[in-house]
XYZ file of C-alpha atoms in Angstrom:
663
model
C -28.706 -3.318 -8.758
C -25.389 -3.455 -6.985
C -22.673 -0.918 -7.747
C -20.571 -3.595 -9.432
C -23.503 -4.417 -11.723
C -23.865 -0.664 -12.564
C -20.143 -0.412 -13.317
C -20.506 -3.375 -15.747
C -23.657 -1.893 -17.380
C -21.763 1.432 -17.811
C -18.787 -0.344 -19.448
C -21.220 -2.287 -21.753
C -23.051 0.934 -22.778
C -19.771 2.713 -23.270
C -18.567 -0.184 -25.612
C -21.742 -0.123 -27.556
C -21.272 3.655 -28.092
C -17.702 3.009 -29.399
C -19.101 0.510 -31.844
C -21.972 2.850 -32.899
C -19.763 5.881 -33.564
C -17.136 3.839 -35.427
C -19.786 2.244 -37.347
C -21.311 5.582 -38.407
C -17.915 6.872 -39.486
C -16.821 3.799 -41.464
C -20.047 3.441 -43.293
C -20.130 7.078 -44.140
C -16.625 6.667 -45.593
C -17.766 3.653 -47.582
C -20.757 5.697 -48.901
C -23.376 3.603 -47.178
C -25.333 6.711 -46.146
C -28.621 4.952 -45.182
C -26.759 2.629 -42.732
C -24.458 5.462 -41.630
C -27.399 7.634 -40.668
C -29.108 4.865 -38.715
C -25.890 4.281 -36.900
C -25.438 7.913 -36.072
C -28.912 7.904 -34.556
C -27.987 4.833 -32.573
C -24.787 6.447 -31.458
C -26.590 9.534 -30.141
C -29.208 7.340 -28.258
C -26.401 5.262 -26.780
C -24.590 8.408 -25.645
C -27.665 9.534 -23.998
C -28.019 6.239 -22.339
C -24.438 6.631 -21.136
C -25.378 9.896 -19.457
C -28.113 8.039 -17.674
C -26.044 5.201 -16.447
C -23.341 7.614 -15.195
C -26.083 9.649 -13.389
C -27.330 6.547 -11.602
C -23.716 5.405 -10.711
C -23.009 8.994 -9.367
C -25.545 8.193 -6.620
C -23.150 5.467 -5.312
C -20.352 7.879 -4.919
C -18.225 10.431 -6.718
C -15.231 7.994 -6.863
C -17.077 5.826 -9.413
C -17.862 8.721 -11.903
C -15.245 11.422 -11.549
C -13.396 10.588 -14.684
C -16.609 10.132 -16.587
C -18.179 13.457 -15.543
C -14.977 15.501 -15.662
C -13.466 14.133 -18.945
C -15.201 11.276 -20.691
C -18.699 12.630 -21.142
C -17.559 16.254 -21.874
C -15.084 14.993 -24.462
C -17.610 12.819 -26.019
C -20.297 15.426 -25.764
C -18.275 17.991 -27.742
C -17.124 15.566 -30.348
C -20.505 13.950 -30.675
C -22.441 17.210 -30.965
C -19.943 18.395 -33.643
C -20.426 15.121 -35.574
C -24.261 15.540 -35.431
C -24.004 19.132 -36.660
C -21.420 18.598 -39.366
C -22.407 15.163 -40.650
C -26.047 14.715 -39.603
C -27.831 16.841 -42.260
C -25.598 15.433 -45.139
C -26.109 11.922 -44.129
C -29.900 12.488 -43.761
C -30.104 14.082 -47.146
C -28.036 11.438 -48.707
C -29.736 8.487 -47.014
C -32.191 7.846 -49.911
C -29.243 6.940 -52.192
C -25.887 5.502 -51.558
C -22.723 6.065 -53.618
C -22.339 9.870 -53.350
C -19.094 10.860 -51.601
C -19.639 13.001 -48.585
C -17.260 15.904 -47.775
C -14.264 14.657 -45.849
C -15.049 16.815 -42.798
C -18.216 14.642 -42.244
C -16.241 11.416 -42.002
C -13.560 13.186 -39.875
C -16.212 14.523 -37.458
C -17.870 10.999 -36.986
C -14.639 9.265 -36.477
C -13.444 11.964 -34.087
C -16.567 11.228 -32.078
C -15.548 7.540 -32.116
C -12.143 8.206 -30.830
C -13.659 10.355 -28.059
C -16.036 7.538 -27.246
C -13.048 5.116 -27.108
C -11.185 7.444 -24.847
C -14.178 7.624 -22.461
C -14.185 3.964 -22.376
C -10.502 3.460 -21.831
C -9.690 6.149 -19.339
C -11.578 4.438 -16.469
C -9.950 1.140 -17.290
C -6.420 2.313 -17.844
C -5.982 5.460 -15.664
C -8.300 4.801 -12.697
C -8.975 7.294 -9.927
C -8.298 10.109 -9.363
C -8.540 11.900 -12.754
C -5.312 13.843 -13.269
C -4.089 16.501 -15.570
C -1.774 13.972 -17.011
C -4.658 11.574 -17.950
C -6.694 14.439 -19.382
C -3.817 15.759 -21.416
C -3.017 12.260 -22.753
C -6.652 11.527 -23.678
C -7.291 14.800 -25.426
C -3.985 14.572 -27.329
C -4.733 11.054 -28.585
C -8.153 12.022 -29.790
C -6.805 15.165 -31.431
C -4.041 13.043 -33.047
C -6.602 10.641 -34.314
C -8.663 13.519 -35.842
C -5.503 14.995 -37.509
C -4.460 11.657 -39.050
C -7.982 10.882 -40.236
C -8.127 14.400 -41.770
C -4.830 13.698 -43.627
C -6.043 10.288 -44.952
C -9.317 11.758 -46.074
C -7.632 14.619 -47.729
C -5.118 12.287 -49.565
C -8.018 10.155 -50.766
C -9.999 13.132 -51.960
C -6.960 14.476 -53.798
C -6.323 11.181 -55.424
C -9.775 10.994 -56.870
C -9.462 14.411 -58.663
C -8.498 15.091 -62.375
C -4.985 16.575 -63.050
C -6.472 20.079 -63.406
C -8.334 19.648 -60.108
C -5.248 18.505 -58.537
C -3.303 21.581 -59.646
C -6.099 23.801 -58.407
C -6.214 22.147 -55.038
C -2.391 22.266 -54.536
C -2.501 25.452 -52.528
C -5.406 24.321 -50.168
C -3.635 21.012 -49.789
C -0.414 22.806 -48.671
C -2.558 24.793 -46.162
C -4.149 21.618 -45.010
C -0.647 20.041 -44.522
C 0.510 23.087 -42.394
C -2.683 23.067 -40.421
C -2.328 19.307 -39.809
C 1.337 19.628 -38.880
C 0.458 22.278 -36.219
C -2.454 20.197 -34.940
C -0.202 17.117 -34.657
C 2.446 19.087 -32.904
C -0.039 20.432 -30.338
C -1.429 16.890 -29.873
C 2.135 15.406 -29.440
C 3.041 18.131 -27.074
C 0.071 17.736 -24.880
C 0.566 13.939 -24.799
C 4.198 14.242 -23.913
C 3.331 16.678 -21.099
C 0.828 14.204 -19.829
C 3.239 11.334 -19.933
C 5.759 13.397 -18.084
C 3.304 14.253 -15.308
C 2.100 10.620 -15.185
C 5.556 9.338 -14.222
C 6.730 12.271 -12.155
C 8.238 11.451 -8.751
C 5.623 11.439 -6.125
C 5.791 13.211 -2.806
C 5.622 11.199 0.418
C 4.321 12.278 3.744
C 7.271 10.522 5.549
C 10.068 8.177 4.668
C 12.737 6.472 6.688
C 15.284 9.318 6.530
C 13.961 11.573 3.903
C 11.644 14.584 4.093
C 11.208 16.192 7.363
C 8.062 15.526 9.424
C 5.138 17.980 9.274
C 5.477 21.342 10.691
C 4.777 21.384 14.457
C 6.282 17.948 15.014
C 8.639 18.265 17.900
C 8.957 14.513 18.953
C 12.316 12.789 19.175
C 12.694 10.280 16.336
C 12.201 6.670 17.324
C 13.581 3.747 15.239
C 11.407 0.742 14.636
C 14.557 -1.250 15.625
C 13.858 -0.027 19.243
C 10.215 -0.946 19.211
C 10.684 -4.561 20.285
C 8.644 -6.897 22.398
C 8.884 -7.718 26.132
C 11.506 -10.198 27.151
C 9.766 -11.750 30.199
C 6.453 -13.382 30.624
C 3.664 -12.018 32.784
C 3.494 -13.262 36.465
C 2.484 -16.951 36.266
C 3.261 -17.227 32.576
C 5.776 -19.322 30.832
C 8.268 -18.904 28.054
C 7.375 -20.733 24.850
C 10.354 -21.236 22.742
C 10.428 -22.421 19.074
C 12.926 -22.737 16.335
C 11.522 -22.495 12.818
C 13.817 -23.326 9.897
C 12.590 -22.288 6.423
C 13.520 -24.763 3.753
C 12.374 -26.360 0.614
C 10.844 -29.939 0.997
C 8.580 -32.394 -0.663
C 5.497 -32.689 1.437
C 3.115 -35.728 1.260
C -0.557 -34.901 1.945
C -2.723 -37.461 3.728
C -4.171 -38.525 0.391
C -0.683 -39.479 -0.923
C -0.422 -36.418 -3.205
C 3.082 -34.798 -3.039
C 3.773 -31.110 -3.345
C 7.020 -29.260 -3.772
C 6.789 -26.855 -0.973
C 8.611 -24.107 0.895
C 8.262 -25.055 4.586
C 8.957 -24.126 8.150
C 10.677 -27.298 9.591
C 9.903 -29.255 6.533
C 6.138 -29.404 7.162
C 2.964 -27.627 5.789
C 1.511 -25.842 7.671
C 4.618 -24.905 9.874
C 4.535 -26.041 13.538
C 1.519 -24.972 15.459
C 2.446 -22.227 18.059
C 0.220 -22.293 21.109
C 0.350 -20.231 24.269
C -1.752 -18.906 27.225
C -2.356 -15.263 27.819
C 0.640 -13.827 29.657
C 3.195 -16.331 28.135
C 6.337 -15.127 26.476
C 6.597 -16.317 22.819
C 10.226 -16.695 21.550
C 10.708 -17.884 18.052
C 14.099 -18.210 16.361
C 13.756 -18.086 12.598
C 16.416 -19.738 10.558
C 16.785 -19.808 6.775
C 17.928 -23.085 5.298
C 17.711 -22.583 1.471
C 15.064 -19.992 0.595
C 17.047 -17.757 -1.785
C 14.553 -14.829 -1.647
C 14.844 -14.693 2.155
C 12.197 -15.104 4.768
C 10.525 -13.451 7.752
C 7.760 -14.160 10.238
C 4.754 -11.801 10.239
C 2.208 -12.432 13.043
C -1.001 -11.864 11.009
C -3.541 -10.098 13.129
C -1.443 -10.075 16.240
C -0.660 -6.649 17.467
C 3.024 -7.115 18.320
C 5.384 -4.208 18.668
C 6.421 -2.886 15.389
C 10.018 -4.241 15.525
C 8.529 -7.851 15.741
C 6.138 -7.342 12.770
C 8.478 -9.155 10.226
C 8.226 -6.792 7.242
C 11.458 -6.915 5.338
C 13.035 -3.546 4.396
C 10.740 -1.873 6.986
C 10.936 -3.470 10.374
C 13.875 -5.860 9.749
C 16.136 -7.125 6.980
C 15.090 -10.369 5.422
C 16.620 -13.616 6.845
C 18.902 -14.788 4.130
C 20.201 -18.472 3.753
C 22.301 -19.291 6.799
C 20.989 -16.278 8.820
C 18.496 -16.060 11.726
C 16.400 -13.616 13.537
C 14.719 -13.891 17.021
C 11.223 -12.673 17.633
C 9.930 -12.125 21.204
C 6.542 -10.816 22.263
C 4.286 -11.255 25.174
C 1.062 -13.204 24.265
C -1.533 -10.725 25.655
C -4.242 -11.317 23.097
C -6.272 -14.604 23.208
C -7.565 -15.842 20.004
C -6.906 -17.513 16.668
C -4.089 -16.102 14.498
C -1.491 -17.313 12.018
C 1.949 -16.405 10.858
C 3.616 -16.198 7.380
C 6.602 -14.888 5.647
C 6.350 -11.278 4.303
C 9.259 -11.542 1.991
C 8.097 -12.153 -1.552
C 4.970 -13.308 0.053
C 3.516 -14.214 -3.353
C 4.508 -16.909 -4.133
C 6.203 -17.871 -0.818
C 2.960 -18.056 1.243
C 1.306 -19.900 -1.627
C 4.160 -22.425 -1.561
C 3.677 -23.124 2.128
C 5.553 -20.690 4.381
C 2.810 -20.259 6.889
C 1.598 -21.791 10.272
C -0.889 -21.214 13.079
C -0.869 -19.243 16.293
C -3.447 -19.875 18.980
C -3.374 -18.085 22.400
C -5.885 -19.323 24.923
C -7.377 -17.178 27.823
C -5.611 -17.352 31.206
C -7.937 -19.950 32.566
C -6.676 -22.261 29.758
C -10.169 -22.575 28.334
C -11.627 -21.199 25.070
C -13.461 -17.886 25.739
C -17.161 -18.478 26.575
C -16.747 -22.115 27.541
C -16.485 -23.804 30.939
C -14.008 -26.574 31.585
C -15.032 -29.909 30.063
C -12.652 -32.766 29.446
C -14.626 -33.875 26.455
C -14.066 -30.575 24.639
C -13.013 -30.755 20.978
C -10.840 -27.799 19.822
C -9.629 -28.005 16.166
C -7.428 -25.483 14.364
C -8.111 -25.708 10.681
C -5.977 -23.587 8.326
C -7.387 -23.649 4.794
C -4.896 -23.506 1.976
C -4.938 -24.402 -1.742
C -2.160 -26.371 -3.392
C -2.203 -27.146 -7.095
C -5.947 -26.263 -7.130
C -6.824 -28.511 -4.201
C -8.113 -27.205 -0.940
C -6.254 -28.485 2.024
C -7.400 -28.313 5.705
C -4.232 -28.539 7.777
C -2.213 -31.010 5.699
C -5.223 -33.090 4.746
C -7.008 -32.753 1.452
C -10.469 -33.908 0.761
C -12.603 -34.592 3.877
C -11.273 -35.491 7.339
C -13.121 -37.217 10.100
C -13.139 -36.536 13.881
C -15.218 -37.782 16.796
C -16.800 -35.979 19.630
C -18.986 -37.051 22.573
C -22.588 -35.865 22.380
C -22.999 -32.864 24.560
C -19.291 -31.884 24.357
C -18.332 -28.347 23.463
C -16.691 -28.028 19.995
C -14.728 -25.167 18.788
C -13.472 -25.055 15.106
C -10.879 -22.380 14.464
C -11.036 -21.686 10.798
C -8.036 -19.745 9.218
C -7.984 -18.731 5.458
C -4.371 -18.731 4.440
C -5.130 -18.168 0.794
C -5.365 -15.090 -1.282
C -9.078 -15.644 -2.229
C -12.052 -15.976 -0.046
C -13.608 -19.271 1.018
C -17.189 -20.096 1.728
C -17.827 -21.989 4.941
C -21.038 -23.875 5.906
C -21.831 -26.085 8.964
C -24.507 -28.672 8.623
C -26.324 -30.641 11.234
C -26.401 -28.185 14.126
C -26.957 -24.694 15.321
C -23.858 -22.782 16.097
C -22.382 -19.457 17.165
C -19.579 -17.453 15.476
C -17.736 -16.848 18.762
C -14.961 -14.791 17.334
C -13.876 -13.128 14.237
C -10.199 -12.511 13.454
C -9.317 -13.507 17.119
C -11.644 -11.060 18.675
C -14.706 -12.193 20.580
C -18.159 -10.989 19.460
C -20.695 -9.478 21.922
C -23.361 -12.088 22.789
C -23.563 -13.809 19.444
C -26.708 -15.702 18.655
C -27.112 -19.149 17.400
C -27.669 -19.694 13.604
C -27.852 -22.569 11.244
C -28.317 -23.074 7.466
C -26.224 -20.096 6.560
C -22.980 -19.714 4.602
C -19.994 -17.719 5.875
C -17.687 -15.805 3.607
C -14.036 -15.971 5.003
C -11.807 -13.282 3.613
C -8.196 -14.006 2.671
C -6.238 -13.942 5.923
C -9.441 -13.978 7.952
C -10.403 -16.226 10.841
C -13.677 -17.568 12.223
C -14.202 -19.482 15.560
C -17.404 -21.572 15.343
C -18.674 -22.979 18.609
C -21.495 -25.446 19.185
C -22.561 -28.379 21.441
C -21.944 -31.699 19.719
C -25.378 -33.334 18.819
C -25.923 -37.084 18.736
C -25.884 -36.988 14.948
C -23.064 -36.190 12.572
C -21.974 -32.512 11.806
C -20.105 -31.549 8.647
C -18.183 -28.497 7.945
C -18.489 -27.939 4.129
C -15.840 -25.860 2.289
C -16.832 -23.967 -0.811
C -20.135 -25.854 -1.034
C -18.279 -29.129 -1.836
C -19.621 -31.928 0.392
C -16.365 -33.887 -0.363
C -14.216 -31.212 1.190
C -14.194 -30.208 4.756
C -14.461 -31.862 8.221
C -17.012 -34.591 9.338
C -17.573 -34.808 13.135
C -19.200 -37.996 14.194
C -20.606 -38.758 17.651
C -18.666 -41.254 19.678
C -19.743 -44.799 19.162
C -21.628 -44.026 16.015
C -22.026 -47.089 13.890
C -24.197 -45.817 11.099
C -22.840 -45.658 7.414
C -21.734 -42.613 5.639
C -24.070 -39.727 6.782
C -25.797 -37.684 4.234
C -24.323 -34.115 3.920
C -26.737 -31.361 2.937
C -26.504 -29.261 -0.197
C -25.290 -25.837 1.084
C -24.997 -23.939 -2.266
C -28.335 -22.095 -1.905
C -27.883 -21.154 1.801
C -27.923 -17.377 2.334
C -24.678 -15.588 3.397
C -24.792 -14.428 7.044
C -24.158 -10.681 7.236
C -21.709 -10.299 10.131
C -22.378 -6.541 10.322
C -25.908 -7.363 11.636
C -24.898 -10.316 13.821
C -24.612 -10.137 17.608
C -25.669 -7.624 20.146
C -24.608 -3.999 19.793
C -22.328 -2.378 22.370
C -20.615 0.983 22.922
C -17.193 1.392 21.109
C -14.180 2.366 23.341
C -13.824 5.631 21.285
C -15.987 7.934 19.360
C -15.328 7.338 15.590
C -17.352 10.521 14.749
C -14.704 12.623 16.446
C -11.822 11.245 14.409
C -8.475 13.038 14.446
C -7.551 11.686 10.952
C -9.801 10.800 8.009
C -8.447 9.086 4.953
C -9.952 7.614 1.737
C -8.326 4.816 -0.147
C -9.734 4.157 -3.636
C -8.678 0.760 -5.067
C -8.487 0.337 -8.776
C -6.394 -0.835 -11.694
C -4.299 1.690 -13.744
C -1.167 2.252 -15.474
C 1.372 3.294 -12.785
C 4.843 2.950 -11.516
C 5.511 -0.152 -9.331
C 8.944 -0.607 -7.827
C 10.248 1.848 -10.357
C 8.862 0.433 -13.586
C 5.565 1.222 -15.420
C 2.959 -1.496 -15.077
C -0.774 -2.103 -15.226
C -0.860 -1.976 -11.516
C -3.285 -2.634 -8.717
C -3.442 0.995 -7.399
C -4.540 3.000 -4.354
C -5.631 6.575 -5.271
C -4.133 6.157 -8.724
C -0.601 5.059 -7.574
C 1.259 1.738 -7.120
C 3.785 0.857 -4.327
C 6.135 2.523 -3.419
C 4.671 5.716 -4.884
C 1.536 5.866 -2.667
C 2.022 8.472 0.043
C 1.950 7.244 3.585
C -0.887 7.771 5.918
C 0.512 9.852 8.765
C -0.785 9.557 12.232
C 0.209 10.558 15.780
C 0.048 8.312 18.745
C -3.372 8.642 20.448
C -5.154 9.664 17.240
C -8.557 8.262 16.471
C -8.170 7.332 12.778
C -11.097 6.791 10.362
C -10.737 5.659 6.768
C -12.832 4.626 3.821
C -11.838 1.836 1.419
C -13.551 2.340 -1.984
C -13.362 -0.435 -4.503
C -13.710 0.933 -8.090
C -12.491 -2.294 -9.562
C -14.265 -5.435 -10.460
C -12.064 -7.633 -8.199
C -12.324 -8.351 -4.516
C -9.756 -6.777 -2.236
C -9.299 -8.183 1.304
C -7.918 -5.143 3.081
C -5.409 -5.743 5.976
C -3.791 -3.258 8.259
C -0.799 -4.414 10.327
C -0.606 -3.684 14.027
C -4.169 -2.538 14.632
C -7.567 -4.157 14.667
C -10.138 -1.937 12.949
C -13.755 -1.409 14.019
C -16.216 -1.719 11.035
C -18.462 1.281 10.856
C -20.413 0.856 7.681
C -20.663 -0.904 4.330
C -22.068 1.044 1.386
C -23.396 3.615 3.672
C -25.297 1.149 5.907
C -23.969 1.304 9.567
C -23.023 -1.867 11.318
C -25.945 -2.820 13.523
C -24.671 -6.013 15.402
C -21.997 -6.715 17.797
C -18.982 -4.259 17.422
C -16.982 -6.071 14.633
C -13.145 -5.807 15.174
C -11.242 -7.334 12.263
C -7.743 -7.147 10.795
C -8.912 -8.199 7.297
C -12.107 -7.351 5.669
C -13.313 -8.219 2.126
C -14.057 -5.122 -0.031
C -15.997 -6.516 -2.994
C -16.369 -4.963 -6.315
C -18.131 -1.572 -6.108
C -18.268 -1.610 -2.300
C -17.420 1.262 0.090
C -16.313 0.261 3.688
C -15.666 2.669 6.455
C -13.602 1.608 9.495
C -11.831 3.213 12.503
C -9.112 2.450 14.890
C -7.054 3.951 17.759
C -3.468 4.741 16.912
C -1.954 3.132 20.006
C 0.849 1.020 18.587
C 3.584 3.323 17.352
C 5.651 2.188 14.314
C 5.538 2.099 10.459
C 3.001 -0.369 9.364
C 2.016 -2.028 6.149
C -1.632 -1.375 5.009
C -2.336 -3.568 1.996
C -4.585 -5.886 -0.021
C -4.091 -9.412 1.381
C -4.668 -10.939 -1.996
C -0.955 -11.321 -2.225
C -0.537 -11.073 -5.916
C -2.431 -7.676 -5.771
C -0.072 -6.465 -3.070
C 2.951 -7.361 -5.252
C 1.300 -5.611 -8.191
C 1.254 -2.357 -6.215
C -1.600 -2.343 -3.765
C 0.207 -1.567 -0.506
C 1.170 1.511 1.320
C 2.144 2.495 4.893
C 0.706 3.828 8.054
C 3.409 5.876 9.625
C 3.435 7.340 13.114
C 4.937 10.864 13.460
C 8.600 10.689 14.293
C 9.119 6.954 13.786
C 11.845 5.942 11.274
C 13.439 2.885 9.971
C 17.073 1.900 9.397
C 16.267 -1.086 7.200
C 16.308 0.504 3.710
C 13.688 3.263 4.020
C 9.926 3.358 4.592
C 9.467 2.652 0.879
C 11.978 -0.211 0.570
C 11.192 -2.965 -1.925
C 9.894 -5.459 0.489
C 7.382 -8.031 -0.649
C 3.673 -8.013 0.146
């Protein structure tokens, strides 16, 4: 059973416990003692089952059970044991005949256990990880307040059922109950208010653009990201590749005839393809025609100097209508990449502000392939408009031709916020590169599916056979690319059903090789726990996508020093997929769910952390700056799931390291 399935099972058992405890309390109040006793027994058994599910889940990691072990189960255990002791014997004795009114304390005890069970269910859903004093105080205060209110209601009902003489005799105890209830309510409210105050307190930050000082021992002179700019000349033998991109709104017609109201670069979707050869200088002038929110250019996966990274409020100011910004960097990395705006990236990227970047090796040929004039090299960005998947600017299925025996490279880029499944039918192939980085001696595979994370890229390489080859997107044979051999006169080829093909595990693909650094001797070690919780996002409370219980910009930075080997875990407590993306650095995948990577060293800039998964990665801190580190499901980023990786003594003049830039 996967961790995600265990989490769902635990939620289901917790919900069943809430129903059982409430059922026992309500039926006891209604004097249905036989049913109430049965539900009490069921509630106890379900609570014991909850202990079992939590125990199993604890084996997957403390992050998944901390709140349950430290708060939920103890709170329910105390309340449930009290209910069994107080109400159990009376319910059992009265089970043979209904109608007799139980003492109010029995119903109060049962319903208090129900409130505790409800708190144990809601705390993981609303407060997330880690468990804090504020969460504990709020939970305990709400359960206590529920018990006090229930006691008052039951006392009022009991008083109302007595005779006048009984009511006069009970007047003094009633006053005592009122004072006791008032004190209990005051304590509950005070604890809850303290918890709320702690919950929304101002967070500390390890480093900001001009705020707290750097850690003790730091003696480096401060460097501004504005000074961390790219080279201005190409390498010897290289050329300067100049482009002008103008962001503007436009109506774009897809090849099918479908028209979309898009935000574009130069009036087209995707934006103009930027290509270069290693050593070339790329110079791009970005202008803003009419995008009110402002625009930037972020070079996704390309390790540019920090001042070229295109993050508004951090590495530059957004380019507003009528303004412009010039990006320059030397194209030292060969591979498949893409660019997109980082200002209000959801919805701006979704509306079309993206394009492709391909840098070829110095010999001008794709890595691993010799010169061949018949070569087919296709760059295929995948994007979704109005629920329709589009490859390039073509929806449905597109057709290309290739000579039998010709080398073919398909450069696949996922520009969406959700993963896509890719399958190639009709031939064996290799995954030559992932996220622009070549794999070490990848083997040929066939009849497998590939999961492409949001923001991720795969380069598929094969030799064209003398029969048709189909790239199938999301197991839909009508969506993708059909490659036909030159001169083929056959009718429509049959495309295989790929829906039951197994998913290729890239952590076990390719040939192992030594890493350029020792991740076991890391200088820094961080853990990021991803979840949903009530937290502050951009100054307002929200049901946020959180990291370690906080939302942007309240998440403390990860502080490193140039030269550090940095290792970090990404733990997904939620039931959603989070494609994790660090700017400025490729990361080496070390393990997933404790199982070490056994194939080619896998260097990526985006990796899918599915529900319940734990990934461990490492990188060398060799690109000074202040860098975004965020979920590339862009709505998640805008809902709080982003933080900063900050180098010691690097600052920003563009509004502060926690400025309100988009994801």
